[in-house]
mmCIF file of C-alpha atoms in Angstrom:
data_model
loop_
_atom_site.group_PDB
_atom_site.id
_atom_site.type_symbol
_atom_site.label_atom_id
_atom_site.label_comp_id
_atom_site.label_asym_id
_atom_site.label_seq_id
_atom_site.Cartn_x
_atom_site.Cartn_y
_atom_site.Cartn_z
ATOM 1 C CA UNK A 104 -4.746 1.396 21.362
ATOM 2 C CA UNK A 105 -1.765 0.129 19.600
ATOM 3 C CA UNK A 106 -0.671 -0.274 16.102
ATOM 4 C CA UNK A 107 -2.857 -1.681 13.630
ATOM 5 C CA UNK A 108 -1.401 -4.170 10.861
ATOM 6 C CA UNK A 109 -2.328 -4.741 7.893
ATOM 7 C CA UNK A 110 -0.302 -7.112 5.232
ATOM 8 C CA UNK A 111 -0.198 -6.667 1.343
ATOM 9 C CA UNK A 112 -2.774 -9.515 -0.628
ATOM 10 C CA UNK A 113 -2.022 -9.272 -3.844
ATOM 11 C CA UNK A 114 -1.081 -11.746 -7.037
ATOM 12 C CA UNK A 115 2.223 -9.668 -7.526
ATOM 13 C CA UNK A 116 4.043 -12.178 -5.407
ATOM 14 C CA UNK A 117 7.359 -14.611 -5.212
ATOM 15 C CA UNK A 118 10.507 -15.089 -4.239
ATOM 16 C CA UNK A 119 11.634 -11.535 -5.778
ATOM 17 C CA UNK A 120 8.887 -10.336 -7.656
ATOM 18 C CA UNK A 121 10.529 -7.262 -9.206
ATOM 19 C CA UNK A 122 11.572 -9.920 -11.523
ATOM 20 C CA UNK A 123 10.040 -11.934 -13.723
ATOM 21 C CA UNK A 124 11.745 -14.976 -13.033
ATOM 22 C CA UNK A 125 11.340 -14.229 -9.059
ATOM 23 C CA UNK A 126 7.499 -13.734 -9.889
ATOM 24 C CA UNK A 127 4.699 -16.612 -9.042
ATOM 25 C CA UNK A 128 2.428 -17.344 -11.565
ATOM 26 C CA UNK A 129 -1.345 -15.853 -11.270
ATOM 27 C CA UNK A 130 -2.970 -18.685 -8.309
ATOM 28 C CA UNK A 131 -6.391 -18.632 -6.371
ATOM 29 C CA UNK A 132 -5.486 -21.181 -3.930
ATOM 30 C CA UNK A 133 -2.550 -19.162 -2.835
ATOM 31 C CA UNK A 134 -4.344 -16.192 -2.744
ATOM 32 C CA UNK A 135 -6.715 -18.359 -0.453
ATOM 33 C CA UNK A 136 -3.202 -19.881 1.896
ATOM 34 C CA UNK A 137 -2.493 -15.970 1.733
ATOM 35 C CA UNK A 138 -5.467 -14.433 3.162
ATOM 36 C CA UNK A 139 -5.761 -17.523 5.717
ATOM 37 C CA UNK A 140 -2.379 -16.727 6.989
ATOM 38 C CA UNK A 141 -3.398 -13.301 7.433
ATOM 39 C CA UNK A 142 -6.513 -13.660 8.750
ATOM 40 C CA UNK A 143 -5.203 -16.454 11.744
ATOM 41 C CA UNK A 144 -2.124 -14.185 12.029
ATOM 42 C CA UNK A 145 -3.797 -11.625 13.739
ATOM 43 C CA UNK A 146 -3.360 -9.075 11.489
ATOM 44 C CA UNK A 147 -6.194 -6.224 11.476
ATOM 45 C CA UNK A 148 -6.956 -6.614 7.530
ATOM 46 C CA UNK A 149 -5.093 -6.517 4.295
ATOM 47 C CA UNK A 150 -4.772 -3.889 1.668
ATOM 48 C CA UNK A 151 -5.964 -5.333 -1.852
ATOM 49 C CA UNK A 152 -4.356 -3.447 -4.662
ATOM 50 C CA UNK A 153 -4.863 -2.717 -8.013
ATOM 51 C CA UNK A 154 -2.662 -5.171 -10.253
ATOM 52 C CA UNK A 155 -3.774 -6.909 -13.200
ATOM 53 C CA UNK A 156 -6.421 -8.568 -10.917
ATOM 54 C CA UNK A 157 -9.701 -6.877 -10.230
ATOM 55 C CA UNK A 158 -9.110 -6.179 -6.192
ATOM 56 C CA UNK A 159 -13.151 -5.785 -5.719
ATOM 57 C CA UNK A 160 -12.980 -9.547 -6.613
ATOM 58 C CA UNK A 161 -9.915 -10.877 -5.216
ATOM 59 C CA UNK A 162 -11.547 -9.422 -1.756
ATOM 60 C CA UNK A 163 -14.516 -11.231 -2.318
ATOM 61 C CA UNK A 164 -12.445 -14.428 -2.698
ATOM 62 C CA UNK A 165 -10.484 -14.282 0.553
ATOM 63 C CA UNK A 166 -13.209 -12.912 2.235
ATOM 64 C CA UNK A 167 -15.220 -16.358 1.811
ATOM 65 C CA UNK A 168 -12.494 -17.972 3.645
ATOM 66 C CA UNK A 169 -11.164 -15.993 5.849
ATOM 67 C CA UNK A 170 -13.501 -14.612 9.481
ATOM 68 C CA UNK A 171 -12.461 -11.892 11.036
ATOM 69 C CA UNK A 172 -10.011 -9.988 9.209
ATOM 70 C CA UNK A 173 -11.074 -6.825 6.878
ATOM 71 C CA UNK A 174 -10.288 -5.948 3.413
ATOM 72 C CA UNK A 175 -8.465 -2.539 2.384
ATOM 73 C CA UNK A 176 -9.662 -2.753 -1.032
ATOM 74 C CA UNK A 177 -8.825 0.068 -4.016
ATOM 75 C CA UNK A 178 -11.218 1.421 -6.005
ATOM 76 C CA UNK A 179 -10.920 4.477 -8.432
ATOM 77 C CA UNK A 180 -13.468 7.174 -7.722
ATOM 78 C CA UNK A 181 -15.690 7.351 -11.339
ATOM 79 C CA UNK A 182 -14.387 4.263 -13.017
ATOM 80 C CA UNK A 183 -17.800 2.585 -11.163
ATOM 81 C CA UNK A 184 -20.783 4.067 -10.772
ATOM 82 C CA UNK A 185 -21.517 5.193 -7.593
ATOM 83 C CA UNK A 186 -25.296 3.145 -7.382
ATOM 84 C CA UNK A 187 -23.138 -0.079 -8.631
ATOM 85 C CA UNK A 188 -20.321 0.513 -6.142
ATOM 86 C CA UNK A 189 -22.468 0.719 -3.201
ATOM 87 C CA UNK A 190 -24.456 -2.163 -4.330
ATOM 88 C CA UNK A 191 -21.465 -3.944 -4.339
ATOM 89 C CA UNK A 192 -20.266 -2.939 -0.842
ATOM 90 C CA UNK A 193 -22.998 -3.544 0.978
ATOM 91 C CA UNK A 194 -23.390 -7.080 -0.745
ATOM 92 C CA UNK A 195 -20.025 -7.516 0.640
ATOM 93 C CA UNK A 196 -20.326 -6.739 4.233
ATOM 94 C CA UNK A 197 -23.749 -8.463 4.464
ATOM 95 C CA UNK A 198 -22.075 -11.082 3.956
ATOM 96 C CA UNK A 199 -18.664 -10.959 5.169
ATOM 97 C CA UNK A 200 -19.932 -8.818 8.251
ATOM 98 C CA UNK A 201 -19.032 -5.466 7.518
ATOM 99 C CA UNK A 202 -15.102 -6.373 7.096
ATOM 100 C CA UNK A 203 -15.140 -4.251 4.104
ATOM 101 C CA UNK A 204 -12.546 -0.617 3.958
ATOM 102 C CA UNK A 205 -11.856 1.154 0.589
ATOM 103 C CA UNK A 206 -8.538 2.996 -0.299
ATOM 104 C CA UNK A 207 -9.893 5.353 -2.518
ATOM 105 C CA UNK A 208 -7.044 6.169 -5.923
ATOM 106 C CA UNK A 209 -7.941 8.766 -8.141
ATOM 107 C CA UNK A 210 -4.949 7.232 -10.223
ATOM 108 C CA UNK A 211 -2.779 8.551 -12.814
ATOM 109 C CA UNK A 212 -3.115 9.542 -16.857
ATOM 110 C CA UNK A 213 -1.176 6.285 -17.618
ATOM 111 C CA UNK A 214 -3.878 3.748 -15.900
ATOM 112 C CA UNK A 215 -7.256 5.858 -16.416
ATOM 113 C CA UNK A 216 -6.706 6.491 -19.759
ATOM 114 C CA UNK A 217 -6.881 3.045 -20.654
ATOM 115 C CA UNK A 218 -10.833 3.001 -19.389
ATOM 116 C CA UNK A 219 -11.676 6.112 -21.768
ATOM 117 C CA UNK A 220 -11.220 8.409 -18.280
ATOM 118 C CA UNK A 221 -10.019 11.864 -19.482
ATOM 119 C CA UNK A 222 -10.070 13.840 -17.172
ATOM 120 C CA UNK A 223 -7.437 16.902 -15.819
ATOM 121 C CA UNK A 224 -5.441 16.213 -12.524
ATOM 122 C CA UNK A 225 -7.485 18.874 -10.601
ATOM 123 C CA UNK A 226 -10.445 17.743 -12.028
ATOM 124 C CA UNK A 227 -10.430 14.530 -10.693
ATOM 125 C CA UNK A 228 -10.298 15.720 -7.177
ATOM 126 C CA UNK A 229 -13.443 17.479 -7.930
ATOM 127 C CA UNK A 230 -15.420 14.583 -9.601
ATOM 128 C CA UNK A 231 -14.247 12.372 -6.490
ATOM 129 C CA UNK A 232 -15.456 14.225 -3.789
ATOM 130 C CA UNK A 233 -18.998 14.079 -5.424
ATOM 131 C CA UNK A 234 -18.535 10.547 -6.165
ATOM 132 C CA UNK A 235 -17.622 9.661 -2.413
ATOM 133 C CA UNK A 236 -20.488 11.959 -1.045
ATOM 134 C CA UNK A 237 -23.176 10.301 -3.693
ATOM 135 C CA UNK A 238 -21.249 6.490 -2.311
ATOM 136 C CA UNK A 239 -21.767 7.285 1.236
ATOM 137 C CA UNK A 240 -25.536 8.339 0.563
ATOM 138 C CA UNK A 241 -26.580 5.288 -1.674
ATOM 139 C CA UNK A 242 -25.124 2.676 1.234
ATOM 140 C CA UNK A 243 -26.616 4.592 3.773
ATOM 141 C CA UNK A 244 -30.188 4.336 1.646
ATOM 142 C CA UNK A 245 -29.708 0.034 1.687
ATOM 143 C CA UNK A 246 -30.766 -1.820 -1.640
ATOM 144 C CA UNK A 247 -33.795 -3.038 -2.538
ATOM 145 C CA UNK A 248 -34.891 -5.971 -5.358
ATOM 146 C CA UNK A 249 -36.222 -4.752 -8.633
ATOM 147 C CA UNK A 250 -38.965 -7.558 -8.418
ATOM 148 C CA UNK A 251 -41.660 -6.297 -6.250
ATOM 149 C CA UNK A 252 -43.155 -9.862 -5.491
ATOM 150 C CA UNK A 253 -39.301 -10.282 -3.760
ATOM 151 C CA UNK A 254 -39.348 -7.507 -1.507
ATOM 152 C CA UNK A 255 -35.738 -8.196 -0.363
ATOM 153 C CA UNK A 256 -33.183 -5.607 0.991
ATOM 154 C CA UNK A 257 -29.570 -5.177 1.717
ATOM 155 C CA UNK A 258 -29.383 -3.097 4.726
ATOM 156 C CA UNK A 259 -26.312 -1.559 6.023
ATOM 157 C CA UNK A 260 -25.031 -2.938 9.227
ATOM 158 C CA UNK A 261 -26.098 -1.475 12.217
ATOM 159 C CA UNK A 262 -24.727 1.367 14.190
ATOM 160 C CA UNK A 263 -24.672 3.763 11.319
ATOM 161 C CA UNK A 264 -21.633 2.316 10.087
ATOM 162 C CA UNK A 265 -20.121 3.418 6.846
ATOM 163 C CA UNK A 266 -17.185 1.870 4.614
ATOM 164 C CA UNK A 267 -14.394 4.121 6.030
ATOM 165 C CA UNK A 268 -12.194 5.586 3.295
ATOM 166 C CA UNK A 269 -8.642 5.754 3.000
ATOM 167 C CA UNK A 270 -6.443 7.154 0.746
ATOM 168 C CA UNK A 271 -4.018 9.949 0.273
ATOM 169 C CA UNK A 272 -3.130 13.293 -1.269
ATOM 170 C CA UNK A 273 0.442 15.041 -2.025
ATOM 171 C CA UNK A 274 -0.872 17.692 -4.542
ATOM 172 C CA UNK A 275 -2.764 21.142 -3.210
ATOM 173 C CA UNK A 276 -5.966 19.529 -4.958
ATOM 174 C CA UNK A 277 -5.043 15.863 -3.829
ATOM 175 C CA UNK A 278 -4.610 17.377 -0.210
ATOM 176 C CA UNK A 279 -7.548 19.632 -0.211
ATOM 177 C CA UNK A 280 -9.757 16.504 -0.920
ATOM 178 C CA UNK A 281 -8.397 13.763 0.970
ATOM 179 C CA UNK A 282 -9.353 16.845 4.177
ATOM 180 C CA UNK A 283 -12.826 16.629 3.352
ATOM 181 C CA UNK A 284 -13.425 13.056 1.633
ATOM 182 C CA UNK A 285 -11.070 10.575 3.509
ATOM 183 C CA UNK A 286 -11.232 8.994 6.811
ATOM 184 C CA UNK A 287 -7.883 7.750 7.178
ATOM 185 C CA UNK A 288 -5.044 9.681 5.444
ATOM 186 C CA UNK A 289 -1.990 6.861 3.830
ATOM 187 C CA UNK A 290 1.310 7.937 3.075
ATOM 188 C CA UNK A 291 4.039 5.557 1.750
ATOM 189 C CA UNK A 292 6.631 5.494 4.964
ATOM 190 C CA UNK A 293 9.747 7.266 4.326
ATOM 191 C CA UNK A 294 12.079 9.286 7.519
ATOM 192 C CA UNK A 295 10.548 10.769 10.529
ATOM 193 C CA UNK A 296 10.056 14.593 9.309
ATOM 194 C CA UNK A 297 8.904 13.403 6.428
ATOM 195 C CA UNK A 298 6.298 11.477 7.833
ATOM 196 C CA UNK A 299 5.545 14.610 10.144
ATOM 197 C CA UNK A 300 5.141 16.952 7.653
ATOM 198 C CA UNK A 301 2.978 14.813 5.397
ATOM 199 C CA UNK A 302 0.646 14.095 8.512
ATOM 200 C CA UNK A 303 0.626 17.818 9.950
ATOM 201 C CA UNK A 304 -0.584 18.832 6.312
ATOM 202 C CA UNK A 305 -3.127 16.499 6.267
ATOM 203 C CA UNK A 306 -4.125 17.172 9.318
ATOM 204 C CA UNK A 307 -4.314 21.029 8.659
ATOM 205 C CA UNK A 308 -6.306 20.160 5.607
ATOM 206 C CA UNK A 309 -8.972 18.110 7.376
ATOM 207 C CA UNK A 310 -9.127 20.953 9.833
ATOM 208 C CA UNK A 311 -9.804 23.452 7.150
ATOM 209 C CA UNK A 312 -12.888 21.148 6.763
ATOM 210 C CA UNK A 313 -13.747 20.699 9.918
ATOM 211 C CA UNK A 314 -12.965 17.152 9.648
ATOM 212 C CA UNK A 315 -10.293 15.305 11.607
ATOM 213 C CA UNK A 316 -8.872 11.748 10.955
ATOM 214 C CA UNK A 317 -9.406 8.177 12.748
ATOM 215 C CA UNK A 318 -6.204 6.916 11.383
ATOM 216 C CA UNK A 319 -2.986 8.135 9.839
ATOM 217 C CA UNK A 320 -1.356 4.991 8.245
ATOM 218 C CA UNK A 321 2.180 4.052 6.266
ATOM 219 C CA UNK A 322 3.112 1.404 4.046
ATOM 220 C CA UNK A 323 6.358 -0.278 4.122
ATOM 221 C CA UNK A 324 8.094 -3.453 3.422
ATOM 222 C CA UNK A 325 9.727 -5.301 6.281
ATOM 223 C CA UNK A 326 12.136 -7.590 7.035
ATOM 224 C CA UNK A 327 11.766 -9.402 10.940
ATOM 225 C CA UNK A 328 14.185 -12.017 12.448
ATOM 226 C CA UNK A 329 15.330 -12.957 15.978
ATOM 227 C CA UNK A 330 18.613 -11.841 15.262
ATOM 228 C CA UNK A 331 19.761 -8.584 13.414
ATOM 229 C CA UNK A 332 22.444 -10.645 11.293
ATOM 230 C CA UNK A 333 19.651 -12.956 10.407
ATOM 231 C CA UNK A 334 17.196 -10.057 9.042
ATOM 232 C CA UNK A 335 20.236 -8.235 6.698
ATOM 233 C CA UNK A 336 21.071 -11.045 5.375
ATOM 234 C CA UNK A 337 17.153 -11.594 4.315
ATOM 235 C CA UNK A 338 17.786 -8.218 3.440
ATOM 236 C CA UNK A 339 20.831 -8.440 1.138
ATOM 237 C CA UNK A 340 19.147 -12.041 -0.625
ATOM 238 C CA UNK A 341 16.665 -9.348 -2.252
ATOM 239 C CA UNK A 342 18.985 -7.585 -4.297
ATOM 240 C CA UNK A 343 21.215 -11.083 -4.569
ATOM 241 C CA UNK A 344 18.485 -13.642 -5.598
ATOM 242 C CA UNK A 345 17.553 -10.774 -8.348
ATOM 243 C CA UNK A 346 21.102 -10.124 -9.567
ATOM 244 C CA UNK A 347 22.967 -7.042 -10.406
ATOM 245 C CA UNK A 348 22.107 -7.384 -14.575
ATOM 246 C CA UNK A 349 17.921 -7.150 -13.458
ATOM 247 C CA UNK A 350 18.793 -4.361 -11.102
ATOM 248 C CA UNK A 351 20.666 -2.448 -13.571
ATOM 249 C CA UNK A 352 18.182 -2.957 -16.341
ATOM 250 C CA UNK A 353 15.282 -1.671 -13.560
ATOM 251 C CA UNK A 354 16.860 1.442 -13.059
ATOM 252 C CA UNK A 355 18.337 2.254 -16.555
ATOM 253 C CA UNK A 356 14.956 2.057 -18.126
ATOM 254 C CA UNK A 357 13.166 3.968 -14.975
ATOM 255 C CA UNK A 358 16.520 6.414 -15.696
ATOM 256 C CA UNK A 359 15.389 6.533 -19.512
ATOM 257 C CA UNK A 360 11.845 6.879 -18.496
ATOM 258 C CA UNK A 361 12.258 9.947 -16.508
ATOM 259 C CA UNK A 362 14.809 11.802 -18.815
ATOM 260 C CA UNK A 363 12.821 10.670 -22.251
ATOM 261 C CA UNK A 364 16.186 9.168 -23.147
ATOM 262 C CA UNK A 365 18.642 11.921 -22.714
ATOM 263 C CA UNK A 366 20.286 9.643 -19.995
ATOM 264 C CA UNK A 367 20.517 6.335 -18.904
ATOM 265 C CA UNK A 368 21.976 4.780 -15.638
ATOM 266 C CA UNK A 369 25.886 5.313 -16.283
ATOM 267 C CA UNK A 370 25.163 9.370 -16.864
ATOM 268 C CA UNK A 371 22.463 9.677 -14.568
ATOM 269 C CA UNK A 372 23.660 11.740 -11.458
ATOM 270 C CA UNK A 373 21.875 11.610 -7.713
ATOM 271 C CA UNK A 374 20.500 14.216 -5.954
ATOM 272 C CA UNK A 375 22.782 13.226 -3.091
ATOM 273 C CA UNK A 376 25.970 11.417 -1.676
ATOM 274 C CA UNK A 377 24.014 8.529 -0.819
ATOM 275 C CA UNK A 378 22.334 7.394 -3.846
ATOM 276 C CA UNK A 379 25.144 8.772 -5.965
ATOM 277 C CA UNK A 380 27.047 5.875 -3.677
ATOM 278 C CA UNK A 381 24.569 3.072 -5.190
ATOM 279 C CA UNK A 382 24.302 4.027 -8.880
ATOM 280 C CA UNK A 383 28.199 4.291 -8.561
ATOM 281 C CA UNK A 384 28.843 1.249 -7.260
ATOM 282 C CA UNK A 385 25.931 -0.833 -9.970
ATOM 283 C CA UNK A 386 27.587 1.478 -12.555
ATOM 284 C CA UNK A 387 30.939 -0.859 -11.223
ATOM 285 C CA UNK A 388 28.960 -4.267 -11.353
ATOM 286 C CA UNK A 389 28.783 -4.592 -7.340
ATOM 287 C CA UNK A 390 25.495 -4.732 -5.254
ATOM 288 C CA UNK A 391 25.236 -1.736 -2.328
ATOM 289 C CA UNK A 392 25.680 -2.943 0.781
ATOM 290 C CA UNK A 393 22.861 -3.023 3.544
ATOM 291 C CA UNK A 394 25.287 -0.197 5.420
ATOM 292 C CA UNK A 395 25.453 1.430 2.331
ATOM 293 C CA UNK A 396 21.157 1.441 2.279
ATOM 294 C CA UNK A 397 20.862 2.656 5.353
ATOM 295 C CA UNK A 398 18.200 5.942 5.405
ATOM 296 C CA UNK A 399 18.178 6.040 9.376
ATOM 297 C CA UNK A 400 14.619 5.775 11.963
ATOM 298 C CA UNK A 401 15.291 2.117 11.700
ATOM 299 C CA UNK A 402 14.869 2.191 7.393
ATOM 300 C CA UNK A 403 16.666 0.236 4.669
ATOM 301 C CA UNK A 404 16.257 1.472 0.468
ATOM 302 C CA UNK A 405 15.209 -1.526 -0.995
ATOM 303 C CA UNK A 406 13.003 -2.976 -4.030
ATOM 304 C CA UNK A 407 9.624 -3.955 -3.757
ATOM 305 C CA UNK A 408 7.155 -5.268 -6.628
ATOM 306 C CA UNK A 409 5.945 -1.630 -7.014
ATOM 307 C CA UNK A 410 8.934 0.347 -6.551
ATOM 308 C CA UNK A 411 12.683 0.035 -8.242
ATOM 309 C CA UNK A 412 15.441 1.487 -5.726
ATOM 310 C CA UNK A 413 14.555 4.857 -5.184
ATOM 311 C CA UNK A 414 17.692 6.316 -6.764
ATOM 312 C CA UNK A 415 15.402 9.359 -7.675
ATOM 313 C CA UNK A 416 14.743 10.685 -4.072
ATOM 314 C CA UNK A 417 11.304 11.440 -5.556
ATOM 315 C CA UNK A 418 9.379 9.552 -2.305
ATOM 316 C CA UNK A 419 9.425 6.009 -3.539
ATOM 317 C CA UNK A 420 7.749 3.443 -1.111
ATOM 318 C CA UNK A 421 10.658 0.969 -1.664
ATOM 319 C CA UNK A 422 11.890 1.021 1.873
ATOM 320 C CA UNK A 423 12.048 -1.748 4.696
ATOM 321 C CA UNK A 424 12.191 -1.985 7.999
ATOM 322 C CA UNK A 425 14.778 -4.914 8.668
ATOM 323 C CA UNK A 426 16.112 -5.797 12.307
ATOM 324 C CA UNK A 427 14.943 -7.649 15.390
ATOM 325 C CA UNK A 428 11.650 -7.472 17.061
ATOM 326 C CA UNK A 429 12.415 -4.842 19.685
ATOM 327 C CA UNK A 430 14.233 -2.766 17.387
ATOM 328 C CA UNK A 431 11.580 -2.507 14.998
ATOM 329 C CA UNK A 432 9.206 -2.201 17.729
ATOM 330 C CA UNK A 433 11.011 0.489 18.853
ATOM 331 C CA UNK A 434 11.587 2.744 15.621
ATOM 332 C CA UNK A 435 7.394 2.161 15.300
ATOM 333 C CA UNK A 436 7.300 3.895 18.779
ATOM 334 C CA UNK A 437 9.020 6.542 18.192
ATOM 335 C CA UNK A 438 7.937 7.131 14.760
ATOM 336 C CA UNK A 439 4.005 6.949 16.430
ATOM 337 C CA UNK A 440 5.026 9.096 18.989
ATOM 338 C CA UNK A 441 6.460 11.958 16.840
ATOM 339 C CA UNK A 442 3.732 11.753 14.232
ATOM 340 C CA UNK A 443 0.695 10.270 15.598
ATOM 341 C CA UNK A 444 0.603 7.006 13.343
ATOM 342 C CA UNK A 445 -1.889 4.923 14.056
ATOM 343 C CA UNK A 446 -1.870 1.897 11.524
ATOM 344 C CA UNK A 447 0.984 -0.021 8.898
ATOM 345 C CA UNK A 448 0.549 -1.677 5.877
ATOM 346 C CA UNK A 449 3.525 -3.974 5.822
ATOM 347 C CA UNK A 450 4.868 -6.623 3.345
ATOM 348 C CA UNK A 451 7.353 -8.841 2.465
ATOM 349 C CA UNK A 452 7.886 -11.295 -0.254
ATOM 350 C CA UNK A 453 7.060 -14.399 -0.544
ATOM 351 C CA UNK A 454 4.135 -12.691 0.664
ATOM 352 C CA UNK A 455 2.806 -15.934 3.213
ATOM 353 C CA UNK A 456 6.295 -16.542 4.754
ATOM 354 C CA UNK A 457 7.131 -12.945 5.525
ATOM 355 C CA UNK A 458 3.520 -13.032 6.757
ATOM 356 C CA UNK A 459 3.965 -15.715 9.385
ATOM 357 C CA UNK A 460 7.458 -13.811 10.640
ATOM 358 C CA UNK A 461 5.468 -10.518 11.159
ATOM 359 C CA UNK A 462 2.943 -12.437 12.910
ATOM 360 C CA UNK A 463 4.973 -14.191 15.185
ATOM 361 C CA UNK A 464 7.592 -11.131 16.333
ATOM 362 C CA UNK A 465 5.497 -8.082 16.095
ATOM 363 C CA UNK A 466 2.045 -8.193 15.969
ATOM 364 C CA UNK A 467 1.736 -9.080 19.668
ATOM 365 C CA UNK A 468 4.441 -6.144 19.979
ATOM 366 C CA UNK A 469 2.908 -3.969 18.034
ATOM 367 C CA UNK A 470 -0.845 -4.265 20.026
ATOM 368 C CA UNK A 471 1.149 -3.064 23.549
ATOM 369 C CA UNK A 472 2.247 0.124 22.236
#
């Protein structure tokens, strides 16, 4: 079967956009040059997250110029009705051809909050699961007009097919819920056991539910060139090109953030040798090395637009693979053989040039596993 790909479309894009000065500017017709790159590149689809642009809409964009591949796009359960939602979906792949997936967030306190969405961790779970159940039964149903001399309907395409959910879970309620809600269970890639104990969870919980998954995915950045000198040095340009001040500023406020001030980036201590290693040597005014990043299973600690360097050990998504084809190739092998993975979500920034690299040196790879 191989590995499916999918690549990040998304506005939060540029040189380095963990920066502002590393960040493009908010641009249709790149958005367009992005999802035709993706879409002739072979990819399998693209996940369409939730920045400051509405992803329901910046799907429907690419999808008018793009033919074949489909759209990962996030929606949180309850912030649309379900009625509306489905409307909306099955407008979508009557048109597009069914390309549409959703990667279902039930989101945090910070983001709901500012929609008047109060509503306790657990709780969400809860509402979701209804929500999802009420989706799936509204698309199923078709839409019809509201002007009986029109009598037009939507129908859903044919085959019984469904919009497949994705998502993921790390709390007891988040897990519980993803076992009987999602199709396809997402974690953000990290080491081999901890990729294998995130996946035999979820697959326990879907079990519990008499459920199983089609597709146990990862996201990841990634850095691929013909040589291994070549791809570090990529590598190394992303902490360069953003400079050790922005760096330092990143993490002291995410430091400040997390300890509501009682410590900032020059008292902050690791939870092990390793990261201890970087904040030491920022804390001295000198970048860490790509040796120095080095978390093993083929993965480098870097910085992503979502994600500082994860100096916190907390499970940050700010890693990369970075190295040749066939060495990439072969840490996805193993890693799919250990765990069962099934799909990535990759990306790289600029978002269209990484694109092309992927598309080039591991897709066809990546399809003969």
């Amino acid at each position: 079967m191989g590995i499916k790909t999918f690549w990040y479309l998304t506005q939060a894009d540029g040189d380095y956009p963990w920066s502002p000065d590393g960040l493009f500017p908010v641009d249709g017709q790149r958005q367009i040059a992005l999802a035709k790159a993706i879409d002739e590149g072979g990819f399998d689809g693209a996940l369409v997250a939730t920045w400051p642009n509405d992803p329901f809409i910046s799907a429907t964009w690419a999808a008018a110029h793009t033919s074949r591949m489909k759209f990962l796009v996030a929606v949180y359960a309850n912030m649309t009705p379900a009625r509306l939602l489905a409307e909306k979906a099955l407008t979508f792949d009557a048109f597009s051809g069914g390309r549409l997936m959703i990667n279902s967030v039930n989101g945090r306190e910070n983001i709901l909050t500012k929609y008047d969405m109060f509503v306790e961790h657990d709780r969400r779970y809860e509402l979701g699961e209804q929500y999802w159940s009420d989706f799936h039964r509204i698309y199923a149903e078709g839409t019809e007009s509201n002007f009986p001399n029109t009598p037009l309907r939507i129908e859903p395409p044919a085959g019984g097919h469904t919009v497949p959910l994705w998502g993921t879970g790390d709390s007891q309620a988040g897990l519980e819920n993803a076992g009987k809600v999602l199709d396809a269970y997402l974690i953000m890639l990290r080491e081999t056991p901890f990729v294998d104990a995130k996946f035999t969870a979820a697959r326990e919980s879907a079990a519990a539910a008499g459920r199983e998954y089609t597709d146990f995915g990862a996201l990841s950045g990634v850095i691929v060139r013909p040589t291994r000198s070549e791809a570090l040095d990529r590598f190394r340009s992303l902490f360069e090109d953003a400079g050790i001040d922005r760096i330092s500023e990143v993490l002291n406020n995410a430091v400040r953030r997390r300890t509501h001030g009682q410590q900032d980036l020059r008292t902050f201590t690791a939870r092990d040798a390793q990261r201890q290693g970087w904040v030491d040597a920022l804390n001295a005014g000198k970048l860490p090395e790509p040796k120095d990043l080095d978390l093993g299973d083929g993965l480098y600690a870097g910085i992503t637009a979502w994600s500082p360097l994860d100096i916190f050990a907390t499970g940050s998504s700010a890693v990369y693979y970075a190295g040749t084809p066939d060495e990439i190739t072969g840490h996805v092998r193993a890693l799919r053989d250990k765990t069962g993975l099934t799909s990535l979500i990759l990306a790289g920034w600029p978002l269209i040039d990484e694109a092309k690299h992927v598309a080039e040196h591991l897709i066809p790879r990546f399809r003969e596993l």
